[in-house]
PDB file of C-alpha atoms and ligand atoms in Angstrom:
ATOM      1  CA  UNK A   1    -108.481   4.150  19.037  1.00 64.00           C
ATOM      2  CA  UNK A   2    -105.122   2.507  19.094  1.00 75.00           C
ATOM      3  CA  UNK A   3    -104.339  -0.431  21.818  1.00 91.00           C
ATOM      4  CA  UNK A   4    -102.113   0.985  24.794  1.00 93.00           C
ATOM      5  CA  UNK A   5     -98.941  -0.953  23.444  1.00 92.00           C
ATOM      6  CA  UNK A   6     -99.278   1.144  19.957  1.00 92.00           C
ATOM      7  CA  UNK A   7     -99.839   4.585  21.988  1.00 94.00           C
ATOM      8  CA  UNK A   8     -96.759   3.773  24.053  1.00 95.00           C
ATOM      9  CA  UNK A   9     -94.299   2.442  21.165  1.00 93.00           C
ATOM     10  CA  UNK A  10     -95.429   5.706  18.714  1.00 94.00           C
ATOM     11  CA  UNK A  11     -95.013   7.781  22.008  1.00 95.00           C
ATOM     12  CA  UNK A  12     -91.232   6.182  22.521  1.00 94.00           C
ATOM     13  CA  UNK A  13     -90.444   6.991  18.764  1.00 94.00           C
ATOM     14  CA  UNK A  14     -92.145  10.294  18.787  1.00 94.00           C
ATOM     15  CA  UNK A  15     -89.470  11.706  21.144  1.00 93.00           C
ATOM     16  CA  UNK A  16     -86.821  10.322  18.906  1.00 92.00           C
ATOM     17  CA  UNK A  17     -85.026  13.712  16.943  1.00 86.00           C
ATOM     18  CA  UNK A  18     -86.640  14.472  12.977  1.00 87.00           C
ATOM     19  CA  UNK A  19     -89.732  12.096  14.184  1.00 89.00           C
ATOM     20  CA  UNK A  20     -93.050  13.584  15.195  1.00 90.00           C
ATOM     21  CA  UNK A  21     -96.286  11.967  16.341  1.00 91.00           C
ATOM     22  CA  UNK A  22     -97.378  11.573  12.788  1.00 93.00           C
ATOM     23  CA  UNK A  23     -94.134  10.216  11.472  1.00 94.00           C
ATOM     24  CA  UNK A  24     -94.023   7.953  14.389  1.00 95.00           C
ATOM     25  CA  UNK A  25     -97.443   6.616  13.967  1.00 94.00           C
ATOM     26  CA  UNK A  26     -96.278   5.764  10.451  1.00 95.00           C
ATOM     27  CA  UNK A  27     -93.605   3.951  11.670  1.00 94.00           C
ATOM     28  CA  UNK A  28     -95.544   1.765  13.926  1.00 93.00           C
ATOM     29  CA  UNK A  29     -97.858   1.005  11.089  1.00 93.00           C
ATOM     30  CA  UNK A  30     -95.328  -0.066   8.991  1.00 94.00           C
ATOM     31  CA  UNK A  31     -93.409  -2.364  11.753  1.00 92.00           C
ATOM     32  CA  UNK A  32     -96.746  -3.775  12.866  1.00 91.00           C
ATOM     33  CA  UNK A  33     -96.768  -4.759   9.569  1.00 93.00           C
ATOM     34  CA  UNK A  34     -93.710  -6.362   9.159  1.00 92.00           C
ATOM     35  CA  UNK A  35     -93.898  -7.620  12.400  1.00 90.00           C
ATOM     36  CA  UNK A  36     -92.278 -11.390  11.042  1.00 92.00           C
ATOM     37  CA  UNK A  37     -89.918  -9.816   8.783  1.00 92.00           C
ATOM     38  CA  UNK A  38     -88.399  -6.643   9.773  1.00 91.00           C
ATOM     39  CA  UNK A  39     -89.034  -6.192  13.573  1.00 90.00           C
ATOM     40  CA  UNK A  40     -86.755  -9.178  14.366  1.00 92.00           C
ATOM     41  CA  UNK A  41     -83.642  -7.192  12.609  1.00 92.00           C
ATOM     42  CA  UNK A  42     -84.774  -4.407  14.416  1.00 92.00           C
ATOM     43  CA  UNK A  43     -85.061  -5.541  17.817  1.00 93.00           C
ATOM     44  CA  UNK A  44     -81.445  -7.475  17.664  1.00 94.00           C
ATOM     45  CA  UNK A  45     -79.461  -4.072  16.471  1.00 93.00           C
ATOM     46  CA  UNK A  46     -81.440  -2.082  19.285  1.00 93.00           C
ATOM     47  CA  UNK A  47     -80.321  -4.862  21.702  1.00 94.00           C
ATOM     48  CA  UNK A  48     -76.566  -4.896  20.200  1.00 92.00           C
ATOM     49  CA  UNK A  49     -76.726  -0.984  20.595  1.00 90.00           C
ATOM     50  CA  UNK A  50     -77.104  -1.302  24.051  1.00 91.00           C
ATOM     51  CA  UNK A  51     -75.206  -4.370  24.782  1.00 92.00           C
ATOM     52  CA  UNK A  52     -72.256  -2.813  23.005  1.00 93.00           C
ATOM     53  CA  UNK A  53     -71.916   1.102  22.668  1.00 94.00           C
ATOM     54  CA  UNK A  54     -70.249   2.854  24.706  1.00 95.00           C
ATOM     55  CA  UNK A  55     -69.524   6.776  24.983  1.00 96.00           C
ATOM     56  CA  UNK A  56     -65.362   7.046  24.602  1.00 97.00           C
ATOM     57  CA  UNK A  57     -63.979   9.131  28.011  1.00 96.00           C
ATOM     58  CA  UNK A  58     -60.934  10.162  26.237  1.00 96.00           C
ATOM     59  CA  UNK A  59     -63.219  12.280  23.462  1.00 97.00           C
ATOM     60  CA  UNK A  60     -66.776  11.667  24.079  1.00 97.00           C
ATOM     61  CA  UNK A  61     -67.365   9.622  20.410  1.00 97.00           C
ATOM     62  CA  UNK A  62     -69.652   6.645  20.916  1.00 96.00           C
ATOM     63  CA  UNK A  63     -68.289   3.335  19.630  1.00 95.00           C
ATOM     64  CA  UNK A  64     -67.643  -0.381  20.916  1.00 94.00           C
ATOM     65  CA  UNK A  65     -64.233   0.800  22.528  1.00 95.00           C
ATOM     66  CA  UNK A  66     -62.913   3.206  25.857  1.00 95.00           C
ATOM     67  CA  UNK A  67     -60.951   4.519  24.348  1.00 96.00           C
ATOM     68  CA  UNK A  68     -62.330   4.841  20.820  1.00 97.00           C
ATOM     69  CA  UNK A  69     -60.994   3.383  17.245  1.00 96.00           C
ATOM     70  CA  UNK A  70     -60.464   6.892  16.179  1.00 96.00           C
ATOM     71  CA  UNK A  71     -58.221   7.582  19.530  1.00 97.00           C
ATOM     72  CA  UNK A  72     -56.381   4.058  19.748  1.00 97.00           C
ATOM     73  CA  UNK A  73     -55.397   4.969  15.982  1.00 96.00           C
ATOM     74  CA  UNK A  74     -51.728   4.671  15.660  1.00 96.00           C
ATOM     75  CA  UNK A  75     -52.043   6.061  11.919  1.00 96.00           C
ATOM     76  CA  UNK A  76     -54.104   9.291  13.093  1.00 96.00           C
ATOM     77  CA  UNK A  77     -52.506  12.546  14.319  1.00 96.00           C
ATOM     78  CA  UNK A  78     -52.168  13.195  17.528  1.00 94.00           C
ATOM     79  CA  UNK A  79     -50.847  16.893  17.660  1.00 96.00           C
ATOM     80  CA  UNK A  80     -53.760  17.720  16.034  1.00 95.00           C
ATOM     81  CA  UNK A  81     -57.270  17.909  17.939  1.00 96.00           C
ATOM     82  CA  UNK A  82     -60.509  18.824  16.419  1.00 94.00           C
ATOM     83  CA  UNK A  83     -63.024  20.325  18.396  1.00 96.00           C
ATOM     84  CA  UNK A  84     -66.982  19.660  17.529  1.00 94.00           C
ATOM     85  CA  UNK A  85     -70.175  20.284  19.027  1.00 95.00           C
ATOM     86  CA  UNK A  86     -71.626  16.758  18.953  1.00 93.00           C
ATOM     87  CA  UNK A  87     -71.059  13.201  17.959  1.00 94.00           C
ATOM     88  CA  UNK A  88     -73.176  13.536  14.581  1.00 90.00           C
ATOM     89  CA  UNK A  89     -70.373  15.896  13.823  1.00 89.00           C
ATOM     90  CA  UNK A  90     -68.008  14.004  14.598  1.00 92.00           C
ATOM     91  CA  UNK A  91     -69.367  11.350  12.463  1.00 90.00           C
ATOM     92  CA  UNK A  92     -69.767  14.355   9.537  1.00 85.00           C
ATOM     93  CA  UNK A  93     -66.517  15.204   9.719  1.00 85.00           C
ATOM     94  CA  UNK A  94     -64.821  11.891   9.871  1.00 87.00           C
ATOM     95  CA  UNK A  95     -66.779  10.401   6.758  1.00 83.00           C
ATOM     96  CA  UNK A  96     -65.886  13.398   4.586  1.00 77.00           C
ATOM     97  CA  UNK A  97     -62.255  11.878   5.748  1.00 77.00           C
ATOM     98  CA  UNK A  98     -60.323  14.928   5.746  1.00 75.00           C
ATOM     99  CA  UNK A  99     -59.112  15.110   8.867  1.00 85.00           C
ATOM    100  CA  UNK A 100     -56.676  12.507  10.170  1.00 90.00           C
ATOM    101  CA  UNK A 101     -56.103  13.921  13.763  1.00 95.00           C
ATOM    102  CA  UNK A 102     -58.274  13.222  16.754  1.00 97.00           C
ATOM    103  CA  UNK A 103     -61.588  14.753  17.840  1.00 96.00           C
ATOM    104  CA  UNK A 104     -63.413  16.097  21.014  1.00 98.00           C
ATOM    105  CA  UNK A 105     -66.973  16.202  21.427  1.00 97.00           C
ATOM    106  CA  UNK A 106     -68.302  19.092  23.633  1.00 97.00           C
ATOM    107  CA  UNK A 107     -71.850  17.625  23.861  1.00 96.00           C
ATOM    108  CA  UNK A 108     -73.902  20.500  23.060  1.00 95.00           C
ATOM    109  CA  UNK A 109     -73.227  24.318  22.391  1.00 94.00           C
ATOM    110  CA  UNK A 110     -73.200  27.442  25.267  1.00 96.00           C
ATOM    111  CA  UNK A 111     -76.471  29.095  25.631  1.00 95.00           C
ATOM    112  CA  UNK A 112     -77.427  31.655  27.574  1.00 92.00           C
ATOM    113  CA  UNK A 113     -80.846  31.208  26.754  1.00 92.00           C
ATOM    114  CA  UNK A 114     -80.996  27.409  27.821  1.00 93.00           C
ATOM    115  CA  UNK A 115     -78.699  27.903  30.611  1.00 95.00           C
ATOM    116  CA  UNK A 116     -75.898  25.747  29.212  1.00 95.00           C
ATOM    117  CA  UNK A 117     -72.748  26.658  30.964  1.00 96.00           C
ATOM    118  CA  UNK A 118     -68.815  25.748  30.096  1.00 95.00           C
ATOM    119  CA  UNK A 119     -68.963  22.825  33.151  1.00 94.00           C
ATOM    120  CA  UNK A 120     -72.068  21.494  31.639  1.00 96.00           C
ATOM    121  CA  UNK A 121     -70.309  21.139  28.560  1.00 97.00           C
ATOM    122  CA  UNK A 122     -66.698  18.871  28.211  1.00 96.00           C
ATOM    123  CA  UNK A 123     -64.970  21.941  27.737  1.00 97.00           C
ATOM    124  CA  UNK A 124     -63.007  21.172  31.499  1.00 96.00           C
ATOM    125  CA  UNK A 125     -62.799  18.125  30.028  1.00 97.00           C
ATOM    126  CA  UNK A 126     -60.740  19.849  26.786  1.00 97.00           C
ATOM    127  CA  UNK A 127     -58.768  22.043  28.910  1.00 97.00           C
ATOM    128  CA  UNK A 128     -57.208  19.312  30.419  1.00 97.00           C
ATOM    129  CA  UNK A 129     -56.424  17.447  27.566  1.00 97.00           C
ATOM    130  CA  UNK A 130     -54.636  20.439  26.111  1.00 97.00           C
ATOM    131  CA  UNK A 131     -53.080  21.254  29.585  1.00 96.00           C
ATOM    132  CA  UNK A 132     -51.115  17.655  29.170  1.00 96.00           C
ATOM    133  CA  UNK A 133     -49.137  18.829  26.302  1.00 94.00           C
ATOM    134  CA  UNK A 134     -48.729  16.695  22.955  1.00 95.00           C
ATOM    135  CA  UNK A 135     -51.045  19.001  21.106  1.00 97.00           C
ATOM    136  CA  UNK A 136     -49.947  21.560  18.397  1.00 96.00           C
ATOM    137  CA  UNK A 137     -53.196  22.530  16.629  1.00 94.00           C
ATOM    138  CA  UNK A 138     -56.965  22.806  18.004  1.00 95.00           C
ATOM    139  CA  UNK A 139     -59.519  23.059  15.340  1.00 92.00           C
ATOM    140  CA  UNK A 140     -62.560  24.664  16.186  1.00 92.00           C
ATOM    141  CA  UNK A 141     -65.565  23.189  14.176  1.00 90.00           C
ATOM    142  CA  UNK A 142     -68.348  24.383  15.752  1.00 88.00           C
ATOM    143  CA  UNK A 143     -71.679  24.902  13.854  1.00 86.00           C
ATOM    144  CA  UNK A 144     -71.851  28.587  11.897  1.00 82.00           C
ATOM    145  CA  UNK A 145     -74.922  29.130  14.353  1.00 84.00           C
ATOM    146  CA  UNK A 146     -74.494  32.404  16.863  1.00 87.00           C
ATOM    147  CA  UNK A 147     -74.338  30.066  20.265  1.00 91.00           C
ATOM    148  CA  UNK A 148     -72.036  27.591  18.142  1.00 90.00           C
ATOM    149  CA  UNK A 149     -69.518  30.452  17.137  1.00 89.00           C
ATOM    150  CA  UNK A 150     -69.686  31.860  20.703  1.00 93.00           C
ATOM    151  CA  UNK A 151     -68.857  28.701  21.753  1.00 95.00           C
ATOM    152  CA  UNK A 152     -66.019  28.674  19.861  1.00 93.00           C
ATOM    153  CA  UNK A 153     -64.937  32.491  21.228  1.00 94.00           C
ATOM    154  CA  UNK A 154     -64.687  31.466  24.258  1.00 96.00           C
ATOM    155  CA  UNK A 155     -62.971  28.251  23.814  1.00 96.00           C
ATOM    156  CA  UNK A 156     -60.670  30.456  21.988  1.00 95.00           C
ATOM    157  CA  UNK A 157     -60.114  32.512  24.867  1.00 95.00           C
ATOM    158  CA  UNK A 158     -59.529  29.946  27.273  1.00 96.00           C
ATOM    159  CA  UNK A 159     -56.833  27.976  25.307  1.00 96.00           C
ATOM    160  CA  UNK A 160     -54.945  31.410  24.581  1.00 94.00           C
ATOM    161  CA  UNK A 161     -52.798  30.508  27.657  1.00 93.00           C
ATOM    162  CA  UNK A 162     -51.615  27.082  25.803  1.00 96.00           C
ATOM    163  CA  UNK A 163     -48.976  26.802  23.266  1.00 95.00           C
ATOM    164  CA  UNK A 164     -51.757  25.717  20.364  1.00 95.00           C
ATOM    165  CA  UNK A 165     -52.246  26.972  17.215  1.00 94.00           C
ATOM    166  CA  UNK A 166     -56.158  27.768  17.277  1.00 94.00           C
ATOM    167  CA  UNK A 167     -57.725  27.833  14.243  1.00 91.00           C
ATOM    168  CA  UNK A 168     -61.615  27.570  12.822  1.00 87.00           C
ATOM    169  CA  UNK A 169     -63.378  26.251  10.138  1.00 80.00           C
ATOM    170  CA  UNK A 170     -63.696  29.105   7.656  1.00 76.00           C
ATOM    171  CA  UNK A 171     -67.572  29.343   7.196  1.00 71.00           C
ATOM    172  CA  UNK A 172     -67.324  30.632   3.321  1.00 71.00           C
ATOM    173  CA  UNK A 173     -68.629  30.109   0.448  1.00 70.00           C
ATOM    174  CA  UNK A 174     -70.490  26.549  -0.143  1.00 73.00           C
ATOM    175  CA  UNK A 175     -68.972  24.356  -3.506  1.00 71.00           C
ATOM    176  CA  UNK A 176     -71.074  25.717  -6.618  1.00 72.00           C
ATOM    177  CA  UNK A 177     -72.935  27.974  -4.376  1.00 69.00           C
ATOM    178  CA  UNK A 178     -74.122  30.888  -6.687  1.00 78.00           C
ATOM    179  CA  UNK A 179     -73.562  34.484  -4.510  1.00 77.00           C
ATOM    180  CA  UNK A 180     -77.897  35.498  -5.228  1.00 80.00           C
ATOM    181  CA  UNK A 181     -78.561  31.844  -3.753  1.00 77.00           C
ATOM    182  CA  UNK A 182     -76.732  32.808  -0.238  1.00 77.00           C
ATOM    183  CA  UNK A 183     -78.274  33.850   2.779  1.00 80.00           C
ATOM    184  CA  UNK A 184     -76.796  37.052   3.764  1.00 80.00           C
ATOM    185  CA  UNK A 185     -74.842  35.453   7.111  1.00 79.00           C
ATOM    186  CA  UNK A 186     -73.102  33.603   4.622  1.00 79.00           C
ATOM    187  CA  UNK A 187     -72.326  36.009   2.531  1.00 78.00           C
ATOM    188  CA  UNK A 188     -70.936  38.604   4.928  1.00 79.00           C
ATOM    189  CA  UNK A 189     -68.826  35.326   6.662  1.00 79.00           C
ATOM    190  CA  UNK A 190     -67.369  34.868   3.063  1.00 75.00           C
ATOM    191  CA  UNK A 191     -66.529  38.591   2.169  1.00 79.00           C
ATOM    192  CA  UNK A 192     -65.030  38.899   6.200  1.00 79.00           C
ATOM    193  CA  UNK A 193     -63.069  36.053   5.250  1.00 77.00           C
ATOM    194  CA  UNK A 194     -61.544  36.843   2.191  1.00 78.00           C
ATOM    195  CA  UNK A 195     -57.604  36.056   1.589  1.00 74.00           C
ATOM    196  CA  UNK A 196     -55.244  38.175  -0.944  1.00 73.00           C
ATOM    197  CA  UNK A 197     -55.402  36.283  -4.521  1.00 73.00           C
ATOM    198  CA  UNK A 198     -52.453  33.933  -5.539  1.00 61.00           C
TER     199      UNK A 198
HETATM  200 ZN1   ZN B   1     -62.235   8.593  21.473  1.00 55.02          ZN
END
């Protein structure tokens, strides 16, 4: 029987995403027993985390900044808007560096089934950025999930009254993937997809 300060610290850790009980037991084990050494670094990032972080209110990134490095970035484009589902994306995207406009994080995806509606989402949020003009392009880069690409639909549907060019990741073929290896989503995405050769 663990002491009440290990059953609430693996119970704080549990709830974090890709961590169970188990792995968060682990965890505790292993910081308990670099308690000197490691759980010093620790506590000081968690602390500068807090201290410092911020969520940006012109795009919903998290950084140091309101507004964010990515949308005080002279060098970026600002016609062109990306549109993802979540800061992690964001994060995805922006490390693979090939987009060099500016991003806007909806904060989840539209479900019917959890009762997520557009207003719970920053899609008001989106309109209205649009709505001020200055934008050419909005790229859709929601996850190739059903709720994701409805999502996407009906932000689709509710920019069609803008001048933007709407456009969406094309959810294709993955690099060296072998056509037996795919899932058949992925497949049928690829063939509906398909462009005229040369
Ligand atoms: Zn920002």
């Amino acid at each position: 029987m663990a002491s009440q300060e290990i059953e609430t610290l693996t119970a704080a850790l549990a709830r974090l995403p890709g961590l169970g009980p188990r792995s968060a037991r682990r965890a505790v084990l292993w910081l308990v027993k670099r308690r000197e050494s490691a759980l010093p670094q620790l506590l000081e990032a968690l602390a500068q985390v807090q201290e410092t972080l911020v969520e940006c209110a012109t795009c919903g990134n998290v950084d140091t900044a309101s507004p964010c490095a990515i949308c005080t970035d002279p060098r970026r484009d600002a016609r062109s808007l990306c549109v993802v589902e979540d800061v992690a994306d964001l994060w995805a995207l922006d490390r693979a560096r090939l987009f060099s406009g500016r991003y806007h994080v909806l904060g989840g995806r539209l479900s019917a089934l959890e009762g997520v509606r557009p207003e719970d989402l920053s899609i008001p949020a989106l309109i209205a950025r649009v709505e001020a003009g200055g934008i050419d392009e909005v790229v859709l880069a929601m996850n190739a999930t059903l709720e994701g690409q409805t999502t996407a639909h009906y932000i689709a549907e509710r920019l069609e009254a803008y001048p933007v060019r709407i456009t969406q990741l094309a959810h294709g073929l993955p690099v060296g993937g072998e056509l037996d290896y795919l899932d058949e989503g992925t497949l049928a995405q690829a063939l509906r997809a398909r462009r005229p050769v040369g």
